[in-house]
């Protein structure tokens, strides 16, 4: 059975110094023949994004990152749990889709899929302005301004997306995302399909937007190098649950969970980590249809003991702003 969605008592969140607060988010999909199987894509995740902050979600493919992004971006309804945008539950009145769409924008991995190939860049950038009632006489001026902000020549505005490089297309994605001055941008693998130079340029643009306009970011990535550069805070997720969370630098300097150590070793090369921080990830992520009991990481964990297969580990504070979910 899918769980009931939202507890009415949680419709308002009065502690709103954050732009996003996610509480006990679950997203289950019915899958397989006769929809009898349940995929637990996200299974009880909580986190906050400070106003103007950058928060990363990391983990291997299939661990539920995009599902969280879709729920936060109000593209997908949670099975249970609550998501607050500046203190108000996004799935309950008074927010409706159009208002939130202006304040929260999403940039996807593949700009090709999110840009209409039949539209010229000018029309692509004008569309959100029209939808949100930007004065007609000032739309062209705004499009030029947006193109300049993402360092694209306004001469390109009559081109179609296929006439641009991947990096240029992603700049258009960013220009569109920042056009209505959102308070949150959800960037789901936004630089993953780009070469290294384009990656750096796009991240520079996002950083510039963050510092100049105070836009907060939910930065979803499996690439830890870009996370370290971009995010102040992060959560490592495994099979839809958090295993470690806190300040990015703390987690990189002293990863407390064996899974985080495995990810860091895989990404940064074991040579860059001291011996006690190294760990090689064995095997693959189990199916989210039958997640292992207890700690979900225990079948792959080099330190697993009997308790790990029985009990889900409680939250433990490693230091200020650094939490881990591990028995040891
Ligand atoms: P990530 O972005 O971390 O790679 P996803 O959020 O895309 O992970 O997927 C998490 C899990 O949920 C995966 O096992 C995926 O197959 C499953 N999933 C995602 N979307 C759907 C859907 N619409 N129907 C059924 N299962 C889905
Ligand atoms: Mg994804």
Tab-separated table of C-alpha atoms and ligand atoms in Angstrom:
chain	number	residue	atom	x	y	z
A	1	UNK	CA	0.000	0.000	0.000
A	2	UNK	CA	1.240	3.474	-0.815
A	3	UNK	CA	1.264	5.602	2.272
A	4	UNK	CA	-0.998	8.541	2.822
A	5	UNK	CA	0.520	11.707	1.510
A	6	UNK	CA	0.665	14.543	3.953
A	7	UNK	CA	-0.206	15.083	7.567
A	8	UNK	CA	-2.490	18.155	7.746
A	9	UNK	CA	-0.774	19.358	10.922
A	10	UNK	CA	2.429	19.910	8.939
A	11	UNK	CA	0.954	22.242	6.328
A	12	UNK	CA	2.792	25.255	7.778
A	13	UNK	CA	6.369	25.314	8.917
A	14	UNK	CA	7.099	28.341	11.041
A	15	UNK	CA	10.882	27.976	11.187
A	16	UNK	CA	11.459	29.429	7.757
A	17	UNK	CA	15.071	30.646	7.645
A	18	UNK	CA	15.509	28.087	4.894
A	19	UNK	CA	14.165	28.118	1.379
A	20	UNK	CA	13.418	24.384	1.324
A	21	UNK	CA	12.708	21.976	4.132
A	22	UNK	CA	12.048	18.342	3.319
A	23	UNK	CA	10.613	16.218	6.105
A	24	UNK	CA	10.405	12.424	5.905
A	25	UNK	CA	10.028	12.382	2.128
A	26	UNK	CA	8.988	9.055	0.614
A	27	UNK	CA	8.276	8.326	-3.003
A	28	UNK	CA	7.166	4.818	-3.881
A	29	UNK	CA	6.368	3.735	-7.432
A	30	UNK	CA	4.068	0.881	-8.285
A	31	UNK	CA	5.888	-1.162	-10.890
A	32	UNK	CA	5.927	-4.515	-12.706
A	33	UNK	CA	3.046	-6.680	-13.847
A	34	UNK	CA	-0.310	-5.478	-12.443
A	35	UNK	CA	1.648	-2.765	-10.585
A	36	UNK	CA	2.195	-5.257	-7.789
A	37	UNK	CA	5.774	-4.385	-7.014
A	38	UNK	CA	6.736	-1.289	-5.090
A	39	UNK	CA	9.921	0.599	-5.933
A	40	UNK	CA	11.033	2.542	-2.893
A	41	UNK	CA	12.832	5.281	-4.823
A	42	UNK	CA	13.017	7.648	-1.829
A	43	UNK	CA	12.378	6.237	1.600
A	44	UNK	CA	12.327	8.788	4.382
A	45	UNK	CA	14.624	11.661	3.531
A	46	UNK	CA	14.858	14.949	5.441
A	47	UNK	CA	17.027	17.960	4.704
A	48	UNK	CA	17.023	21.734	4.551
A	49	UNK	CA	18.399	24.228	2.077
A	50	UNK	CA	19.326	27.595	3.573
A	51	UNK	CA	18.271	30.730	1.727
A	52	UNK	CA	20.949	31.461	-0.861
A	53	UNK	CA	22.805	28.255	0.038
A	54	UNK	CA	23.905	25.416	-2.186
A	55	UNK	CA	23.011	21.898	-1.140
A	56	UNK	CA	24.130	18.788	-3.001
A	57	UNK	CA	22.587	15.350	-3.170
A	58	UNK	CA	25.102	12.679	-4.125
A	59	UNK	CA	25.031	8.929	-4.574
A	60	UNK	CA	25.283	6.257	-7.240
A	61	UNK	CA	22.882	6.055	-10.140
A	62	UNK	CA	19.428	4.810	-9.101
A	63	UNK	CA	19.677	5.917	-5.456
A	64	UNK	CA	16.782	8.356	-5.804
A	65	UNK	CA	18.420	11.743	-6.452
A	66	UNK	CA	16.302	12.748	-9.448
A	67	UNK	CA	13.147	11.576	-7.707
A	68	UNK	CA	13.905	13.972	-4.832
A	69	UNK	CA	14.527	16.757	-7.352
A	70	UNK	CA	11.226	16.052	-9.068
A	71	UNK	CA	9.310	16.058	-5.774
A	72	UNK	CA	10.967	19.298	-4.593
A	73	UNK	CA	10.312	20.862	-8.012
A	74	UNK	CA	6.663	19.866	-7.697
A	75	UNK	CA	6.790	17.671	-10.788
A	76	UNK	CA	6.065	14.518	-8.834
A	77	UNK	CA	3.784	14.075	-5.846
A	78	UNK	CA	5.402	12.455	-2.784
A	79	UNK	CA	3.894	9.245	-1.387
A	80	UNK	CA	4.335	10.729	2.081
A	81	UNK	CA	6.298	13.395	3.909
A	82	UNK	CA	6.255	17.145	3.421
A	83	UNK	CA	8.157	19.702	1.394
A	84	UNK	CA	8.106	23.313	2.497
A	85	UNK	CA	9.102	26.258	0.344
A	86	UNK	CA	9.814	29.220	2.641
A	87	UNK	CA	7.681	27.669	5.313
A	88	UNK	CA	4.680	26.676	3.209
A	89	UNK	CA	3.832	23.179	2.133
A	90	UNK	CA	4.199	23.123	-1.672
A	91	UNK	CA	1.530	20.472	-2.095
A	92	UNK	CA	-1.088	22.366	-0.177
A	93	UNK	CA	-2.725	25.716	-0.839
A	94	UNK	CA	-1.898	28.593	-1.051
A	95	UNK	CA	0.856	27.770	-3.548
A	96	UNK	CA	-0.202	26.761	-6.958
A	97	UNK	CA	1.954	25.514	-9.732
A	98	UNK	CA	2.423	28.762	-11.627
A	99	UNK	CA	3.516	30.787	-8.597
A	100	UNK	CA	5.993	28.128	-7.564
A	101	UNK	CA	7.259	27.666	-11.101
A	102	UNK	CA	8.363	31.296	-11.016
A	103	UNK	CA	10.200	30.893	-7.721
A	104	UNK	CA	11.710	27.459	-8.362
A	105	UNK	CA	13.332	26.464	-11.625
A	106	UNK	CA	14.800	23.184	-12.790
A	107	UNK	CA	17.800	22.634	-15.043
A	108	UNK	CA	18.104	19.098	-16.370
A	109	UNK	CA	21.093	17.104	-17.532
A	110	UNK	CA	20.102	17.030	-21.138
A	111	UNK	CA	19.444	20.494	-22.559
A	112	UNK	CA	18.441	18.846	-25.860
A	113	UNK	CA	15.387	17.320	-24.248
A	114	UNK	CA	14.303	20.410	-22.351
A	115	UNK	CA	14.650	22.874	-25.262
A	116	UNK	CA	12.015	22.708	-27.987
A	117	UNK	CA	13.962	22.035	-31.231
A	118	UNK	CA	11.401	23.948	-33.311
A	119	UNK	CA	11.760	27.176	-31.357
A	120	UNK	CA	14.377	29.846	-31.904
A	121	UNK	CA	16.423	30.904	-28.876
A	122	UNK	CA	14.579	34.203	-28.717
A	123	UNK	CA	11.234	32.422	-28.393
A	124	UNK	CA	12.612	29.905	-25.920
A	125	UNK	CA	13.749	32.729	-23.643
A	126	UNK	CA	10.630	34.806	-24.207
A	127	UNK	CA	8.209	32.046	-23.309
A	128	UNK	CA	8.503	32.189	-19.498
A	129	UNK	CA	8.411	35.990	-19.636
A	130	UNK	CA	5.128	35.841	-21.541
A	131	UNK	CA	3.627	33.211	-19.243
A	132	UNK	CA	4.428	35.324	-16.191
A	133	UNK	CA	3.163	38.597	-17.641
A	134	UNK	CA	6.420	40.410	-18.398
A	135	UNK	CA	5.524	43.666	-20.224
A	136	UNK	CA	5.535	43.019	-23.967
A	137	UNK	CA	7.591	46.092	-24.846
A	138	UNK	CA	10.430	44.958	-22.544
A	139	UNK	CA	10.685	41.303	-23.490
A	140	UNK	CA	13.305	41.749	-26.258
A	141	UNK	CA	15.484	43.875	-23.991
A	142	UNK	CA	15.236	41.226	-21.263
A	143	UNK	CA	16.225	38.433	-23.677
A	144	UNK	CA	19.350	40.368	-24.707
A	145	UNK	CA	20.167	40.958	-21.042
A	146	UNK	CA	19.739	37.259	-20.230
A	147	UNK	CA	21.962	36.188	-23.109
A	148	UNK	CA	24.638	38.590	-21.954
A	149	UNK	CA	24.364	37.296	-18.399
A	150	UNK	CA	25.131	33.762	-19.557
A	151	UNK	CA	27.841	35.092	-21.911
A	152	UNK	CA	26.124	34.195	-25.170
A	153	UNK	CA	26.178	36.674	-28.011
A	154	UNK	CA	22.692	38.144	-28.607
A	155	UNK	CA	23.468	37.620	-32.323
A	156	UNK	CA	22.543	33.978	-31.728
A	157	UNK	CA	18.950	34.689	-30.788
A	158	UNK	CA	17.562	33.704	-34.191
A	159	UNK	CA	19.259	30.310	-34.094
A	160	UNK	CA	17.687	26.966	-33.220
A	161	UNK	CA	19.024	24.791	-30.356
A	162	UNK	CA	20.646	22.252	-32.742
A	163	UNK	CA	22.839	25.017	-34.133
A	164	UNK	CA	24.573	25.423	-30.760
A	165	UNK	CA	27.153	23.350	-28.876
A	166	UNK	CA	26.131	21.356	-25.774
A	167	UNK	CA	27.684	23.985	-23.508
A	168	UNK	CA	25.846	26.800	-25.305
A	169	UNK	CA	22.566	24.908	-25.040
A	170	UNK	CA	23.052	24.480	-21.305
A	171	UNK	CA	23.694	28.254	-21.046
A	172	UNK	CA	20.292	28.768	-22.647
A	173	UNK	CA	18.872	26.381	-20.027
A	174	UNK	CA	20.431	28.549	-17.323
A	175	UNK	CA	19.316	31.802	-18.963
A	176	UNK	CA	15.776	30.473	-18.990
A	177	UNK	CA	16.032	29.293	-15.404
A	178	UNK	CA	17.260	32.651	-14.079
A	179	UNK	CA	14.930	34.769	-16.219
A	180	UNK	CA	12.301	35.196	-13.523
A	181	UNK	CA	14.768	35.624	-10.625
A	182	UNK	CA	13.930	32.356	-8.878
A	183	UNK	CA	14.780	31.763	-5.231
A	184	UNK	CA	15.733	28.137	-5.876
A	185	UNK	CA	17.266	26.354	-8.839
A	186	UNK	CA	17.231	22.580	-8.934
A	187	UNK	CA	20.161	21.499	-11.096
A	188	UNK	CA	19.861	17.781	-11.837
A	189	UNK	CA	23.179	16.577	-13.310
A	190	UNK	CA	23.257	19.960	-15.059
A	191	UNK	CA	26.894	19.655	-16.129
A	192	UNK	CA	27.141	15.883	-16.477
A	193	UNK	CA	26.908	15.754	-20.265
A	194	UNK	CA	29.395	18.560	-20.880
A	195	UNK	CA	33.137	18.484	-21.470
A	196	UNK	CA	35.415	19.742	-18.711
A	197	UNK	CA	35.754	23.303	-20.001
A	198	UNK	CA	32.005	23.729	-20.544
A	199	UNK	CA	31.431	22.203	-17.075
A	200	UNK	CA	33.651	24.822	-15.467
A	201	UNK	CA	31.999	27.648	-17.401
A	202	UNK	CA	28.487	26.535	-16.452
A	203	UNK	CA	29.476	26.173	-12.799
A	204	UNK	CA	31.005	29.669	-12.888
A	205	UNK	CA	27.677	30.973	-14.183
A	206	UNK	CA	25.700	29.207	-11.484
A	207	UNK	CA	28.075	30.516	-8.813
A	208	UNK	CA	27.796	34.037	-10.175
A	209	UNK	CA	24.009	33.784	-10.085
A	210	UNK	CA	24.163	32.474	-6.529
A	211	UNK	CA	26.373	35.268	-5.199
A	212	UNK	CA	24.810	38.108	-7.176
A	213	UNK	CA	21.137	37.206	-6.795
A	214	UNK	CA	21.132	35.037	-3.678
A	215	UNK	CA	19.584	32.108	-5.527
A	216	UNK	CA	19.725	28.841	-3.584
A	217	UNK	CA	20.643	25.618	-5.364
A	218	UNK	CA	19.694	21.996	-5.003
A	219	UNK	CA	22.640	20.539	-6.852
A	220	UNK	CA	22.132	16.909	-7.828
A	221	UNK	CA	25.195	15.092	-9.053
A	222	UNK	CA	27.093	11.855	-9.016
A	223	UNK	CA	30.270	13.851	-9.682
A	224	UNK	CA	31.953	14.550	-6.364
A	225	UNK	CA	34.530	16.918	-7.820
A	226	UNK	CA	31.840	19.339	-8.937
A	227	UNK	CA	29.991	18.907	-5.624
A	228	UNK	CA	33.078	19.835	-3.639
A	229	UNK	CA	33.505	22.932	-5.706
A	230	UNK	CA	29.883	24.038	-5.760
A	231	UNK	CA	27.997	22.960	-2.646
A	232	UNK	CA	28.385	24.310	0.902
A	233	UNK	CA	26.364	21.451	2.331
A	234	UNK	CA	25.536	17.980	1.070
A	235	UNK	CA	23.778	14.699	1.760
A	236	UNK	CA	25.007	11.310	0.608
A	237	UNK	CA	22.091	9.032	-0.194
A	238	UNK	CA	21.928	5.300	-0.620
A	239	UNK	CA	18.775	3.468	-1.715
A	240	UNK	CA	16.574	6.430	-0.969
A	241	UNK	CA	17.979	7.137	2.498
A	242	UNK	CA	20.540	9.472	3.913
A	243	UNK	CA	23.793	7.881	5.103
A	244	UNK	CA	25.768	11.050	5.800
A	245	UNK	CA	24.991	14.766	5.718
A	246	UNK	CA	26.499	18.093	6.670
A	247	UNK	CA	29.081	20.627	5.600
A	248	UNK	CA	30.730	19.579	2.341
A	249	UNK	CA	34.270	20.293	3.517
A	250	UNK	CA	33.772	18.275	6.706
A	251	UNK	CA	32.503	15.267	4.778
A	252	UNK	CA	35.327	15.444	2.253
A	253	UNK	CA	37.963	15.900	4.952
A	254	UNK	CA	36.639	13.238	7.316
A	255	UNK	CA	34.049	10.951	5.680
A	256	UNK	CA	32.353	9.036	8.488
A	257	UNK	CA	30.307	6.469	6.542
A	258	UNK	CA	31.947	3.528	4.711
A	259	UNK	CA	29.742	4.291	1.691
A	260	UNK	CA	30.955	7.899	1.545
A	261	UNK	CA	34.541	6.647	1.848
A	262	UNK	CA	33.876	4.267	-1.047
A	263	UNK	CA	32.440	7.036	-3.222
A	264	UNK	CA	35.313	9.381	-2.388
A	265	UNK	CA	37.907	6.694	-3.125
A	266	UNK	CA	36.258	5.928	-6.450
A	267	UNK	CA	36.129	9.570	-7.430
A	268	UNK	CA	39.272	11.119	-6.096
A	269	UNK	CA	41.555	8.128	-6.567
A	270	UNK	CA	42.752	6.236	-3.521
A	271	UNK	CA	46.084	8.071	-3.769
A	272	UNK	CA	44.449	11.321	-2.714
A	273	UNK	CA	43.000	9.906	0.470
A	274	UNK	CA	44.829	8.849	3.587
A	275	UNK	CA	44.750	5.100	4.325
A	276	UNK	CA	42.002	5.240	6.943
A	277	UNK	CA	39.708	7.136	4.579
A	278	UNK	CA	40.085	4.683	1.680
A	279	UNK	CA	37.553	2.066	0.830
A	280	UNK	CA	36.729	0.225	-2.377
A	281	UNK	CA	33.042	-0.201	-3.178
A	282	UNK	CA	32.244	-3.815	-3.976
A	283	UNK	CA	29.251	-5.102	-5.915
A	284	UNK	CA	26.251	-3.110	-7.009
A	285	UNK	CA	23.389	-1.198	-5.470
A	286	UNK	CA	20.617	-3.723	-4.601
A	287	UNK	CA	17.167	-3.278	-6.136
A	288	UNK	CA	14.997	-0.624	-4.469
A	289	UNK	CA	12.132	-3.158	-4.740
A	290	UNK	CA	13.787	-5.327	-2.105
A	291	UNK	CA	16.071	-3.116	-0.080
A	292	UNK	CA	18.177	-5.047	2.455
A	293	UNK	CA	16.905	-5.017	6.058
A	294	UNK	CA	18.728	-3.022	8.726
A	295	UNK	CA	21.353	-0.729	7.304
A	296	UNK	CA	20.801	-0.804	3.572
A	297	UNK	CA	24.494	-0.646	2.888
A	298	UNK	CA	25.430	-3.675	5.018
A	299	UNK	CA	25.746	-6.256	2.163
A	300	UNK	CA	28.480	-4.072	0.608
A	301	UNK	CA	30.026	-2.749	3.790
A	302	UNK	CA	33.576	-3.794	4.726
A	303	UNK	CA	32.844	-3.162	8.436
A	304	UNK	CA	29.402	-4.829	8.708
A	305	UNK	CA	28.595	-6.707	11.936
A	306	UNK	CA	25.500	-8.718	12.927
A	307	UNK	CA	23.606	-5.675	14.191
A	308	UNK	CA	23.845	-3.987	10.784
A	309	UNK	CA	21.539	-6.502	9.120
A	310	UNK	CA	19.003	-6.225	11.956
A	311	UNK	CA	18.664	-2.578	12.858
A	312	UNK	CA	18.561	0.623	10.878
A	313	UNK	CA	21.322	2.799	12.353
A	314	UNK	CA	20.208	5.868	14.318
A	315	UNK	CA	21.373	9.359	13.431
A	316	UNK	CA	24.710	10.161	15.083
A	317	UNK	CA	26.423	13.527	15.334
A	318	UNK	CA	30.050	13.377	14.211
A	319	UNK	CA	30.659	17.075	14.863
A	320	UNK	CA	28.774	20.349	14.441
A	321	UNK	CA	26.866	20.181	11.121
A	322	UNK	CA	28.036	16.651	10.337
A	323	UNK	CA	25.701	13.673	10.782
A	324	UNK	CA	26.110	9.997	9.965
A	325	UNK	CA	23.787	6.992	10.006
A	326	UNK	CA	26.095	4.093	10.884
A	327	UNK	CA	26.328	1.739	13.883
A	328	UNK	CA	30.103	2.172	14.115
B	1	LIG	P1	19.049	8.678	-9.575
B	1	LIG	O1	18.625	10.004	-10.092
B	1	LIG	O2	19.770	8.735	-8.271
B	1	LIG	O3	19.814	7.899	-10.573
B	1	LIG	P2	16.197	8.045	-9.693
B	1	LIG	O4	15.545	8.981	-8.754
B	1	LIG	O5	16.126	8.379	-11.134
B	1	LIG	O6	17.721	7.820	-9.259
B	1	LIG	O7	15.582	6.588	-9.498
B	1	LIG	C1	15.485	5.941	-8.239
B	1	LIG	C2	14.822	4.607	-8.413
B	1	LIG	O8	13.466	4.798	-8.752
B	1	LIG	C3	15.421	3.758	-9.536
B	1	LIG	O9	15.418	2.415	-9.122
B	1	LIG	C4	14.476	3.989	-10.675
B	1	LIG	O10	14.454	2.870	-11.524
B	1	LIG	C5	13.148	4.151	-9.948
B	1	LIG	N1	12.194	5.013	-10.681
B	1	LIG	C6	12.384	6.312	-11.028
B	1	LIG	N2	11.300	6.798	-11.673
B	1	LIG	C7	10.399	5.774	-11.738
B	1	LIG	C8	9.068	5.632	-12.274
B	1	LIG	N3	8.457	6.669	-12.856
B	1	LIG	N4	8.471	4.414	-12.149
B	1	LIG	C9	9.082	3.391	-11.526
B	1	LIG	N5	10.315	3.454	-10.998
B	1	LIG	C10	10.977	4.623	-11.097
B	2	LIG	MG1	19.130	11.014	-11.887
